[in-house]
Coordinates of C-alpha atoms in Angstrom, one line a residue:
Chain A
M2 CA -157.3 -61.4 48.6
N3 CA -156.1 -58.7 50.8
A4 CA -158.0 -55.5 52.6
A5 CA -155.8 -53.4 50.0
V6 CA -157.1 -55.0 46.7
I7 CA -160.3 -55.1 47.6
S8 CA -160.8 -51.3 48.2
V9 CA -159.1 -50.7 45.0
M10 CA -161.6 -52.9 43.0
A11 CA -164.3 -51.0 44.8
V12 CA -163.0 -47.6 43.6
W13 CA -162.4 -49.0 40.1
T14 CA -166.0 -49.9 40.2
I15 CA -167.3 -46.7 41.3
L16 CA -164.6 -45.3 38.5
M17 CA -166.5 -47.2 35.7
V18 CA -170.1 -47.0 36.8
S19 CA -169.9 -42.8 36.4
T20 CA -167.9 -42.7 33.6
A21 CA -170.3 -44.7 32.2
A22 CA -173.1 -43.1 33.6
S23 CA -171.4 -39.2 32.6
T24 CA -170.7 -41.0 29.1
W25 CA -173.5 -42.3 28.1
W26 CA -176.2 -41.4 30.6
F27 CA -176.3 -37.5 31.8
S28 CA -175.6 -36.6 28.1
Q29 CA -179.5 -37.5 26.7
P30 CA -181.5 -35.1 25.9
M31 CA -183.7 -35.4 28.8
F32 CA -181.2 -33.3 30.5
T33 CA -180.9 -29.6 30.3
P34 CA -177.8 -28.6 29.2
V35 CA -176.8 -26.6 32.4
A36 CA -177.8 -29.9 34.5
S37 CA -176.1 -32.2 32.8
T38 CA -173.0 -30.0 32.5
L39 CA -172.9 -29.5 36.0
A40 CA -173.8 -33.5 36.9
V41 CA -170.9 -34.2 34.2
M42 CA -168.1 -31.8 36.0
L43 CA -169.2 -32.3 40.0
I44 CA -168.3 -36.1 39.0
A45 CA -165.2 -35.7 37.1
A46 CA -164.3 -34.0 40.3
V47 CA -165.2 -36.9 42.4
K48 CA -163.3 -39.0 40.2
V49 CA -160.2 -37.2 40.5
T50 CA -160.2 -37.0 44.0
L51 CA -160.7 -41.1 44.0
V52 CA -157.9 -41.3 41.7
M53 CA -155.8 -39.0 43.9
S54 CA -156.9 -40.3 47.6
H55 CA -157.1 -44.2 46.3
F56 CA -154.7 -44.4 43.2
M57 CA -151.8 -41.8 44.1
E58 CA -151.7 -43.1 47.7
L59 CA -152.8 -39.8 48.8
R60 CA -154.9 -40.4 51.5
S61 CA -151.5 -41.8 53.7
A62 CA -149.4 -39.2 52.2
P63 CA -147.9 -36.1 54.0
R64 CA -150.7 -33.2 55.1
A65 CA -149.2 -30.5 52.7
W66 CA -149.3 -32.9 49.7
Q67 CA -153.2 -33.7 50.3
L68 CA -153.8 -30.0 50.4
A69 CA -152.2 -29.7 47.2
G70 CA -154.3 -32.2 45.7
A71 CA -157.2 -30.7 47.0
T72 CA -156.4 -27.3 46.2
W73 CA -155.9 -28.8 42.5
V74 CA -159.3 -30.4 42.6
I75 CA -161.1 -27.2 43.9
V76 CA -159.4 -24.6 42.2
A77 CA -159.7 -26.5 38.7
A78 CA -163.0 -27.1 38.9
S79 CA -165.0 -24.1 40.5
A80 CA -162.6 -22.1 37.6
V81 CA -164.3 -24.4 35.0
I82 CA -168.2 -24.4 36.5
V83 CA -167.7 -20.5 37.6
I84 CA -166.4 -19.7 33.7
Y85 CA -169.6 -21.9 32.7
L86 CA -171.7 -20.4 34.9
L87 CA -171.1 -17.1 33.9
Chain B
M3 CA -103.3 -22.1 39.0
D4 CA -103.9 -22.0 43.1
E5 CA -106.9 -23.5 44.2
Q6 CA -108.4 -20.6 45.7
T7 CA -107.9 -18.6 42.3
K8 CA -109.5 -21.6 40.9
I9 CA -112.4 -21.3 43.0
L10 CA -113.0 -17.7 42.3
Y11 CA -113.3 -18.7 38.6
Q12 CA -115.7 -21.2 39.1
K13 CA -117.5 -19.2 41.3
I14 CA -117.9 -16.0 39.1
S15 CA -118.8 -18.4 36.6
I16 CA -121.9 -19.1 38.4
Y17 CA -122.4 -16.0 38.9
C18 CA -122.8 -15.6 35.1
G19 CA -126.0 -17.4 35.2
P20 CA -128.2 -15.5 37.5
I21 CA -126.2 -12.1 36.0
F22 CA -127.4 -12.8 32.6
V23 CA -131.4 -13.6 33.6
T24 CA -131.2 -10.1 35.2
T25 CA -129.9 -8.5 32.0
F26 CA -132.3 -10.3 30.0
V27 CA -135.1 -9.4 32.0
F28 CA -133.9 -5.8 31.8
F29 CA -132.8 -5.5 28.5
W30 CA -134.4 -8.4 26.5
A31 CA -137.6 -7.9 28.5
W32 CA -138.2 -4.8 29.6
L33 CA -136.0 -2.2 27.1
G34 CA -136.6 -4.6 24.0
H35 CA -140.5 -3.9 24.2
N36 CA -141.0 -7.7 24.7
L37 CA -143.0 -7.3 27.9
P38 CA -145.6 -8.0 26.5
P39 CA -144.9 -9.4 23.5
P40 CA -146.1 -7.9 20.1
H41 CA -149.3 -9.9 18.9
P42 CA -148.1 -12.3 15.8
D43 CA -152.3 -11.5 14.1
W44 CA -151.3 -7.4 14.3
P45 CA -151.3 -5.9 10.7
A46 CA -147.4 -5.3 9.3
Q47 CA -147.5 -1.6 9.9
M48 CA -147.8 -2.1 13.6
F49 CA -145.0 -3.6 14.0
T50 CA -143.0 -0.9 11.9
D51 CA -144.5 1.1 14.6
R52 CA -143.4 -0.9 17.3
Y53 CA -140.1 -0.4 16.2
V54 CA -140.2 3.4 15.2
N55 CA -141.6 4.6 18.4
N56 CA -139.3 2.6 21.0
L57 CA -136.3 2.7 18.4
A58 CA -133.5 3.7 21.2
E59 CA -134.7 1.5 23.6
I60 CA -135.2 -1.3 21.4
R61 CA -131.8 -1.4 19.5
L62 CA -130.2 -0.6 23.1
G63 CA -131.6 -3.7 25.1
F64 CA -131.2 -6.5 22.1
L65 CA -127.3 -4.5 21.3
V66 CA -126.3 -5.3 25.4
C67 CA -128.6 -8.7 25.4
L68 CA -126.3 -10.0 22.0
V69 CA -123.4 -9.3 24.7
T70 CA -125.0 -10.8 28.1
I71 CA -126.6 -13.8 26.5
C72 CA -123.0 -15.1 26.5
L73 CA -122.6 -15.0 29.9
Y74 CA -124.3 -18.5 29.7
L75 CA -121.3 -19.6 28.5
P76 CA -119.1 -20.0 31.6
W77 CA -122.1 -20.9 33.4
T78 CA -122.1 -23.9 30.9
G79 CA -118.9 -24.7 30.8
Y80 CA -118.9 -25.1 34.8
V81 CA -122.2 -27.0 35.0
T82 CA -120.2 -29.6 32.5
S83 CA -117.2 -30.0 34.7
R84 CA -119.0 -30.3 38.1
M85 CA -120.9 -32.9 36.1
M86 CA -118.0 -34.9 34.7
R87 CA -116.5 -34.8 38.5
I88 CA -120.1 -37.1 38.3
E89 CA -120.1 -39.0 35.4
T90 CA -116.5 -39.8 35.8
G91 CA -114.6 -42.1 33.7
H92 CA -113.8 -41.4 29.7
Y93 CA -117.3 -41.9 28.2
P94 CA -119.5 -38.5 30.0
V95 CA -121.9 -38.6 27.5
L96 CA -124.1 -36.6 29.6
S97 CA -121.9 -33.7 30.2
Y98 CA -121.0 -33.2 26.4
L99 CA -124.6 -33.3 25.7
Q100 CA -125.0 -30.5 28.3
L101 CA -122.4 -28.6 26.8
M102 CA -123.4 -28.5 23.7
G103 CA -126.9 -27.9 24.6
G104 CA -126.0 -24.9 26.4
A105 CA -123.5 -23.6 23.7
L106 CA -126.0 -23.7 21.1
T107 CA -128.5 -21.9 23.0
V108 CA -126.6 -19.2 23.2
M109 CA -126.6 -19.1 19.1
V110 CA -130.3 -19.8 18.8
V111 CA -131.1 -16.7 21.5
S112 CA -128.2 -14.4 19.7
I113 CA -130.4 -15.5 16.0
S114 CA -133.8 -14.9 17.4
M115 CA -132.4 -10.9 19.1
W116 CA -129.8 -10.1 15.5
C117 CA -133.1 -11.0 13.6
W118 CA -134.9 -8.2 15.6
V119 CA -131.9 -5.7 15.5
V120 CA -132.1 -6.1 11.9
A121 CA -135.7 -5.2 12.0
A122 CA -134.3 -2.1 13.9
Q123 CA -131.6 -1.0 11.9
R124 CA -133.2 0.0 8.8
P125 CA -137.4 0.5 10.0
E126 CA -138.4 2.9 7.6
R127 CA -138.7 -0.2 4.8
A128 CA -141.6 -2.1 3.8
P129 CA -143.6 -3.1 7.0
E130 CA -144.0 -6.6 5.7
I131 CA -140.5 -7.2 6.0
T132 CA -140.0 -6.2 9.9
Q133 CA -143.2 -7.8 10.4
M134 CA -141.3 -11.2 8.8
L135 CA -138.1 -10.3 10.8
T136 CA -140.1 -10.0 14.1
D137 CA -141.5 -13.3 13.2
A138 CA -138.6 -15.2 12.4
G139 CA -137.0 -14.0 15.9
W140 CA -139.7 -15.3 17.7
L141 CA -139.9 -18.6 15.9
M142 CA -136.1 -19.3 16.1
N143 CA -136.5 -19.0 20.1
D144 CA -139.8 -20.7 19.8
T145 CA -139.3 -23.7 17.2
V146 CA -135.4 -24.3 18.0
Y147 CA -135.8 -25.2 22.1
M148 CA -134.7 -28.4 21.3
C149 CA -130.8 -28.1 22.2
T150 CA -132.0 -26.0 25.4
T151 CA -134.2 -28.7 26.5
L152 CA -131.7 -31.6 26.3
Q153 CA -129.1 -29.4 28.4
M154 CA -131.7 -29.0 30.7
F155 CA -132.8 -32.6 30.8
A156 CA -128.7 -34.4 30.5
M157 CA -128.1 -32.0 33.5
A158 CA -131.2 -33.4 35.4
L159 CA -130.7 -36.8 34.8
C160 CA -127.0 -36.6 35.9
F161 CA -127.6 -34.7 39.2
L162 CA -130.4 -37.4 40.0
A163 CA -127.5 -40.0 39.9
D164 CA -125.0 -38.3 41.6
K165 CA -124.2 -41.0 44.4
K166 CA -121.0 -40.0 45.0
G167 CA -120.9 -36.3 47.5
R168 CA -122.9 -37.1 50.9
T169 CA -124.9 -33.8 49.9
P170 CA -126.2 -34.3 46.0
V171 CA -125.7 -31.4 43.6
M172 CA -129.4 -30.1 43.5
P173 CA -132.4 -31.7 45.7
N174 CA -134.5 -34.7 44.2
W175 CA -137.0 -32.2 43.4
A176 CA -135.0 -29.3 42.0
C177 CA -133.9 -32.1 39.3
Y178 CA -137.4 -33.1 38.7
V179 CA -138.1 -28.9 38.0
T180 CA -135.6 -29.2 35.4
I181 CA -136.8 -32.1 33.8
F182 CA -140.3 -29.8 33.5
C183 CA -139.1 -26.7 32.7
G184 CA -137.3 -28.4 29.6
A185 CA -140.8 -29.7 28.9
T186 CA -142.7 -26.5 29.1
F187 CA -140.5 -25.5 25.9
F188 CA -142.4 -28.6 23.6
P189 CA -146.1 -26.8 23.4
A190 CA -144.3 -23.6 21.4
S191 CA -143.7 -25.2 18.4
L192 CA -147.5 -24.2 17.9
T193 CA -146.3 -20.7 17.7
A194 CA -145.5 -21.7 14.0
V195 CA -148.9 -22.7 13.1
L196 CA -151.3 -20.6 15.7
R197 CA -151.4 -16.3 15.5
S198 CA -153.5 -16.2 18.2
G199 CA -154.9 -17.4 21.2
P200 CA -153.3 -18.8 24.6
F201 CA -150.3 -21.2 21.5
A202 CA -149.4 -17.8 19.8
Y203 CA -146.0 -16.3 20.3
D204 CA -147.5 -14.2 22.8
G205 CA -149.9 -16.3 24.9
L206 CA -150.3 -18.3 28.3
I207 CA -148.9 -21.3 26.5
G208 CA -146.6 -20.4 24.4
F209 CA -144.7 -17.5 25.7
W210 CA -145.9 -16.9 29.5
I211 CA -145.2 -20.2 31.2
P212 CA -141.9 -21.6 28.8
Y213 CA -139.9 -18.3 29.1
P214 CA -140.8 -17.9 32.5
A215 CA -139.7 -21.6 33.3
W216 CA -136.3 -21.2 31.4
L217 CA -135.1 -17.9 33.5
I218 CA -136.9 -19.5 36.9
W219 CA -134.7 -22.7 36.3
M220 CA -131.8 -20.9 36.0
F221 CA -131.9 -19.5 39.5
I222 CA -132.8 -22.6 41.3
A223 CA -130.1 -24.6 39.3
S224 CA -127.5 -21.4 40.5
Y225 CA -128.5 -21.6 43.7
Y226 CA -128.0 -25.0 44.1
L227 CA -124.8 -24.8 42.5
L228 CA -123.1 -22.2 44.9
G229 CA -123.7 -24.1 47.5
D230 CA -122.5 -27.0 46.7
L231 CA -119.4 -25.1 45.5
K232 CA -119.2 -23.8 49.2
R233 CA -119.4 -26.9 50.1
R234 CA -116.5 -28.1 48.2
A235 CA -114.3 -24.9 48.9
G236 CA -114.7 -26.1 52.1
E237 CA -113.5 -29.7 51.4
V238 CA -110.6 -27.8 49.7
E239 CA -109.4 -26.2 52.7
E240 CA -110.1 -29.1 54.9
K241 CA -107.2 -30.6 52.9
V242 CA -104.7 -27.7 52.4
V243 CA -104.7 -27.5 55.9
A244 CA -104.7 -30.6 57.3
V245 CA -102.0 -31.6 54.7
P246 CA -98.9 -30.1 56.3
A247 CA -100.4 -31.1 60.0
S248 CA -99.7 -34.5 58.9
S249 CA -96.5 -34.7 57.0
Chain C
M24 CA -152.0 -43.1 77.7
S25 CA -149.1 -45.0 75.8
A26 CA -150.1 -48.5 77.3
D27 CA -153.4 -47.9 74.8
I28 CA -151.4 -47.4 71.9
E29 CA -149.0 -50.5 72.5
F30 CA -152.0 -52.6 72.7
V31 CA -153.8 -51.8 69.4
P32 CA -153.7 -54.4 67.2
T33 CA -151.8 -53.6 64.4
P34 CA -153.4 -54.2 60.8
M35 CA -152.4 -57.1 58.2
A36 CA -150.4 -54.5 56.1
P37 CA -147.4 -52.5 58.5
R38 CA -148.9 -49.1 58.3
V39 CA -146.0 -46.5 57.4
S40 CA -147.6 -43.1 59.3
R41 CA -148.0 -40.9 56.6
R42 CA -145.7 -41.7 53.5
L43 CA -145.1 -39.9 50.0
P44 CA -144.9 -42.8 47.3
G45 CA -142.2 -42.3 45.4
V46 CA -139.4 -39.4 45.4
E47 CA -140.6 -36.0 46.1
G48 CA -139.3 -34.9 42.9
V49 CA -142.1 -36.8 40.6
W50 CA -144.8 -35.2 42.5
V51 CA -143.3 -31.8 42.0
F52 CA -143.4 -32.5 38.4
V53 CA -146.7 -34.3 38.7
F54 CA -148.2 -31.3 40.4
A55 CA -146.1 -28.5 37.8
D56 CA -148.0 -30.3 34.9
M57 CA -151.5 -30.2 36.7
A58 CA -151.4 -26.9 37.1
V59 CA -150.3 -26.2 33.3
F60 CA -153.4 -28.6 32.1
A61 CA -155.4 -26.8 34.6
L62 CA -154.5 -23.5 33.3
M63 CA -155.4 -24.6 29.4
F64 CA -158.8 -25.7 31.1
G65 CA -159.8 -22.5 32.0
C66 CA -158.3 -20.4 28.8
F67 CA -160.7 -23.4 27.1
M68 CA -163.6 -22.9 29.2
W69 CA -163.0 -18.5 28.6
D70 CA -163.0 -19.4 24.7
R71 CA -166.0 -21.5 24.9
H72 CA -168.0 -18.7 27.1
L73 CA -167.0 -16.0 24.2
Q74 CA -168.2 -18.4 21.2
P75 CA -170.6 -21.0 22.7
E76 CA -172.4 -21.8 19.6
S77 CA -169.6 -22.3 17.3
F78 CA -168.1 -24.7 20.4
E79 CA -171.3 -26.4 21.2
V80 CA -171.8 -26.9 16.9
S81 CA -168.4 -28.3 16.8
R82 CA -168.5 -30.8 20.0
R83 CA -171.2 -33.0 18.5
A84 CA -169.1 -33.6 15.9
L85 CA -167.1 -35.6 18.8
D86 CA -167.7 -39.5 19.3
L87 CA -168.7 -39.9 22.6
T88 CA -168.2 -43.4 22.1
M89 CA -164.9 -43.4 21.8
G90 CA -164.3 -41.2 24.6
G91 CA -165.9 -42.8 27.1
V92 CA -164.0 -45.9 26.1
N93 CA -161.0 -44.3 26.6
T94 CA -161.4 -43.1 29.7
L95 CA -162.4 -46.5 30.9
I96 CA -159.3 -48.1 29.4
L97 CA -157.2 -45.7 31.0
L98 CA -158.9 -46.1 34.4
T99 CA -158.6 -49.9 34.3
S100 CA -154.8 -49.7 33.7
S101 CA -154.7 -47.3 36.3
M102 CA -156.0 -49.6 39.0
L103 CA -154.0 -52.3 37.3
V104 CA -150.9 -50.1 38.2
V105 CA -152.3 -50.3 41.4
L106 CA -152.8 -54.0 41.8
A107 CA -149.0 -54.2 40.4
I108 CA -147.9 -51.4 43.4
D109 CA -149.3 -54.0 45.6
A110 CA -148.0 -57.2 44.7
L111 CA -144.7 -55.5 45.1
K112 CA -145.5 -54.4 48.7
Y113 CA -146.6 -57.8 49.5
A114 CA -143.9 -59.7 47.7
E115 CA -145.8 -61.3 45.2
N116 CA -143.4 -60.6 42.9
A117 CA -144.7 -63.0 39.7
L118 CA -147.8 -60.6 39.8
A119 CA -146.7 -57.4 39.4
P120 CA -145.1 -58.1 35.6
V121 CA -148.3 -59.3 34.6
F122 CA -150.0 -56.5 36.2
L123 CA -147.7 -53.8 34.1
G124 CA -147.9 -55.8 31.2
L125 CA -151.4 -55.5 31.3
A126 CA -151.4 -51.5 32.3
T127 CA -149.1 -51.1 29.1
L128 CA -151.6 -52.6 26.5
C129 CA -154.2 -50.3 27.5
G130 CA -152.1 -47.5 27.0
L131 CA -151.4 -49.0 23.6
A132 CA -155.2 -49.5 23.1
F133 CA -155.5 -45.8 24.1
I134 CA -152.9 -44.6 22.0
V135 CA -154.8 -46.5 18.7
N136 CA -158.0 -45.4 19.5
K137 CA -156.9 -41.8 19.6
A138 CA -155.1 -42.5 16.1
F139 CA -158.3 -43.6 14.5
E140 CA -160.0 -41.0 16.1
Y141 CA -157.9 -38.1 14.8
R142 CA -158.2 -40.0 11.3
E143 CA -162.5 -39.7 11.4
K144 CA -161.3 -36.2 12.0
F145 CA -159.0 -35.5 9.7
E146 CA -160.9 -37.4 6.9
A147 CA -163.9 -35.1 7.8
G148 CA -162.3 -32.2 6.9
I149 CA -161.9 -31.3 10.6
G150 CA -158.1 -30.4 11.9
L151 CA -156.2 -27.8 14.0
Q152 CA -157.3 -24.7 12.5
T153 CA -160.8 -25.5 11.9
N154 CA -161.8 -23.4 14.6
D155 CA -160.9 -22.7 17.9
F156 CA -162.7 -25.2 19.8
F157 CA -161.0 -28.1 17.7
M158 CA -157.5 -26.0 18.2
Y159 CA -157.8 -27.0 21.9
Y160 CA -159.3 -30.1 20.8
F161 CA -156.4 -31.2 19.3
I162 CA -153.7 -29.2 21.4
M163 CA -155.2 -30.8 24.8
T164 CA -155.8 -34.1 23.4
G165 CA -152.6 -34.0 21.8
M166 CA -150.5 -33.3 25.0
H167 CA -151.8 -35.6 26.6
L168 CA -151.2 -37.8 24.2
G169 CA -147.5 -37.0 24.3
H170 CA -148.2 -38.0 27.7
V171 CA -149.8 -41.4 27.1
V172 CA -146.8 -42.2 24.8
V173 CA -144.0 -41.2 27.8
G174 CA -146.6 -43.4 30.1
T175 CA -146.4 -46.3 28.2
V176 CA -143.1 -46.8 27.5
I177 CA -142.3 -46.1 31.4
L178 CA -145.2 -49.0 32.5
A179 CA -143.0 -51.0 29.4
A180 CA -139.6 -50.9 31.2
L181 CA -140.8 -51.3 34.7
A182 CA -142.9 -54.7 33.4
L183 CA -139.3 -55.7 32.1
K184 CA -137.7 -54.6 35.7
A185 CA -140.2 -56.3 36.9
R186 CA -139.7 -59.6 35.5
S187 CA -135.9 -59.5 35.7
S188 CA -133.5 -60.1 38.4
R189 CA -133.2 -57.0 39.9
A190 CA -137.5 -56.9 40.4
G191 CA -136.1 -56.6 44.2
G192 CA -134.9 -53.4 46.2
S193 CA -136.3 -50.6 46.2
I194 CA -140.2 -50.0 45.1
V195 CA -139.1 -46.1 44.3
A196 CA -139.0 -46.8 40.4
Y197 CA -142.4 -48.2 40.5
E198 CA -144.2 -45.7 42.7
G199 CA -142.8 -42.5 40.2
G200 CA -143.7 -44.6 37.3
A201 CA -146.9 -44.9 39.0
T202 CA -147.5 -41.6 40.4
Y203 CA -147.4 -40.4 36.7
W204 CA -149.6 -43.0 34.7
H205 CA -152.1 -41.9 37.7
M206 CA -151.6 -38.3 36.6
V207 CA -152.2 -39.1 33.2
D208 CA -155.2 -41.4 33.7
L209 CA -156.5 -37.9 35.7
L210 CA -156.2 -35.5 33.1
W211 CA -158.1 -38.1 31.0
V212 CA -160.7 -37.9 33.6
C213 CA -160.7 -34.0 33.4
L214 CA -160.2 -33.5 29.7
F215 CA -163.0 -36.2 28.8
P216 CA -166.1 -34.4 30.0
L217 CA -164.6 -31.0 29.5
L218 CA -164.3 -31.2 25.8
Y219 CA -166.9 -34.5 25.1
L220 CA -169.8 -33.8 27.4
V221 CA -169.9 -29.8 28.6
R222 CA -173.1 -28.4 27.0

């Protein structure tokens, strides 16, 4: 296994574990709705960033495309969170 | 027909595209009171009021646009012949698909405006009938889009495979924008079911994305078609000058 | 100065400086598509803000496990696609069709899972016009499912291409398909918490 494969497997493990945590742990009633929603949305934003940088290979892409990806994550996540907190 | 005349007619055909878009925005959207569109959940009387209060403008808008929509035809004709230069041989299937798609697009958009012209002809009738004619016009556009989508897909696929010229007719990104704009029509089918919210015929996904996407695509495509024509016209001139010199 | 750079040991992979995978057009398409979905996320959250009780009650009718498992399926398929591209880049061509085939199976599994989920809803008498929450649920997941179907067909085609004698040559087609599939994955990573978990 080369270094690239190891890093892909590491990212995939993080994605799987965080999905499981969002789905089956943060949805428990012991968390307040606001805490659970914010945690789940922030985890989703991190997951999207990981997919963009490591799967879509944006981390080695030209700066303009990285900026487009970052803009999408920030705008989408902040819109969702701001409307949620209104 | 000499080369200069041919080039002139080709250029006029391409310019018909953006001219159509401009007239569409002015007569269809602005004079026709389609900006913003009527709300599908209005009571019937409000549809009648919309016609009665703006009767001259709506009549003029759609009657003029029913004429200028046909500027889409020469544009489609030019695109077809340009595609055939790429898709050479006896089976130019993409070119034909684009030709049929473009021709039928004119009919779809015309029938939709024809419904509204009928509605405006006798606005004192029962409001439910005016409401139905308005709905029918919108649903014609919003559910019978596939001819246009196929026209756009065929054009994009052909220009993506263009290996003939030193410079392709349209750059790679513009071909994918064409595919995207064609695909934005698909959610418009929901206008047949939902009468309020973003998927209704006055909504964000039902109106504000697909209609501008179609018009913006036409500007982008016309821009690159004109550039391509300019390059070809230059090559023709070179040949015309070069032939007598060599003989 | 330049002498320093010459002595830097090159890593195992020949690193091309700042390169976008595939052709530019696929990326333009992907970002345009993602922008439309982002607009729908905003519309959904806004309508949820206007009628929070109805949305929360309806959300509880969704099956968290099915949605969560579908997320895991898509993430795994994306990882397999990365491995396939990697195999093609390092000339381990025999592995690429295997990874792409497995990713295709993941796509099919997602579709089957979604079909069961929809059937469950329809049998419970829930449909597109039940309320605004289910309107968004069916339309957003339905549009995403359309993307999954297209993506699965692309993956299957690429798996066949990777098996054929024409597997070599340009990697651009594979990278374009991969980028599209990662976008499908990414959109579900957003849609799942938005519909199933926001409370």
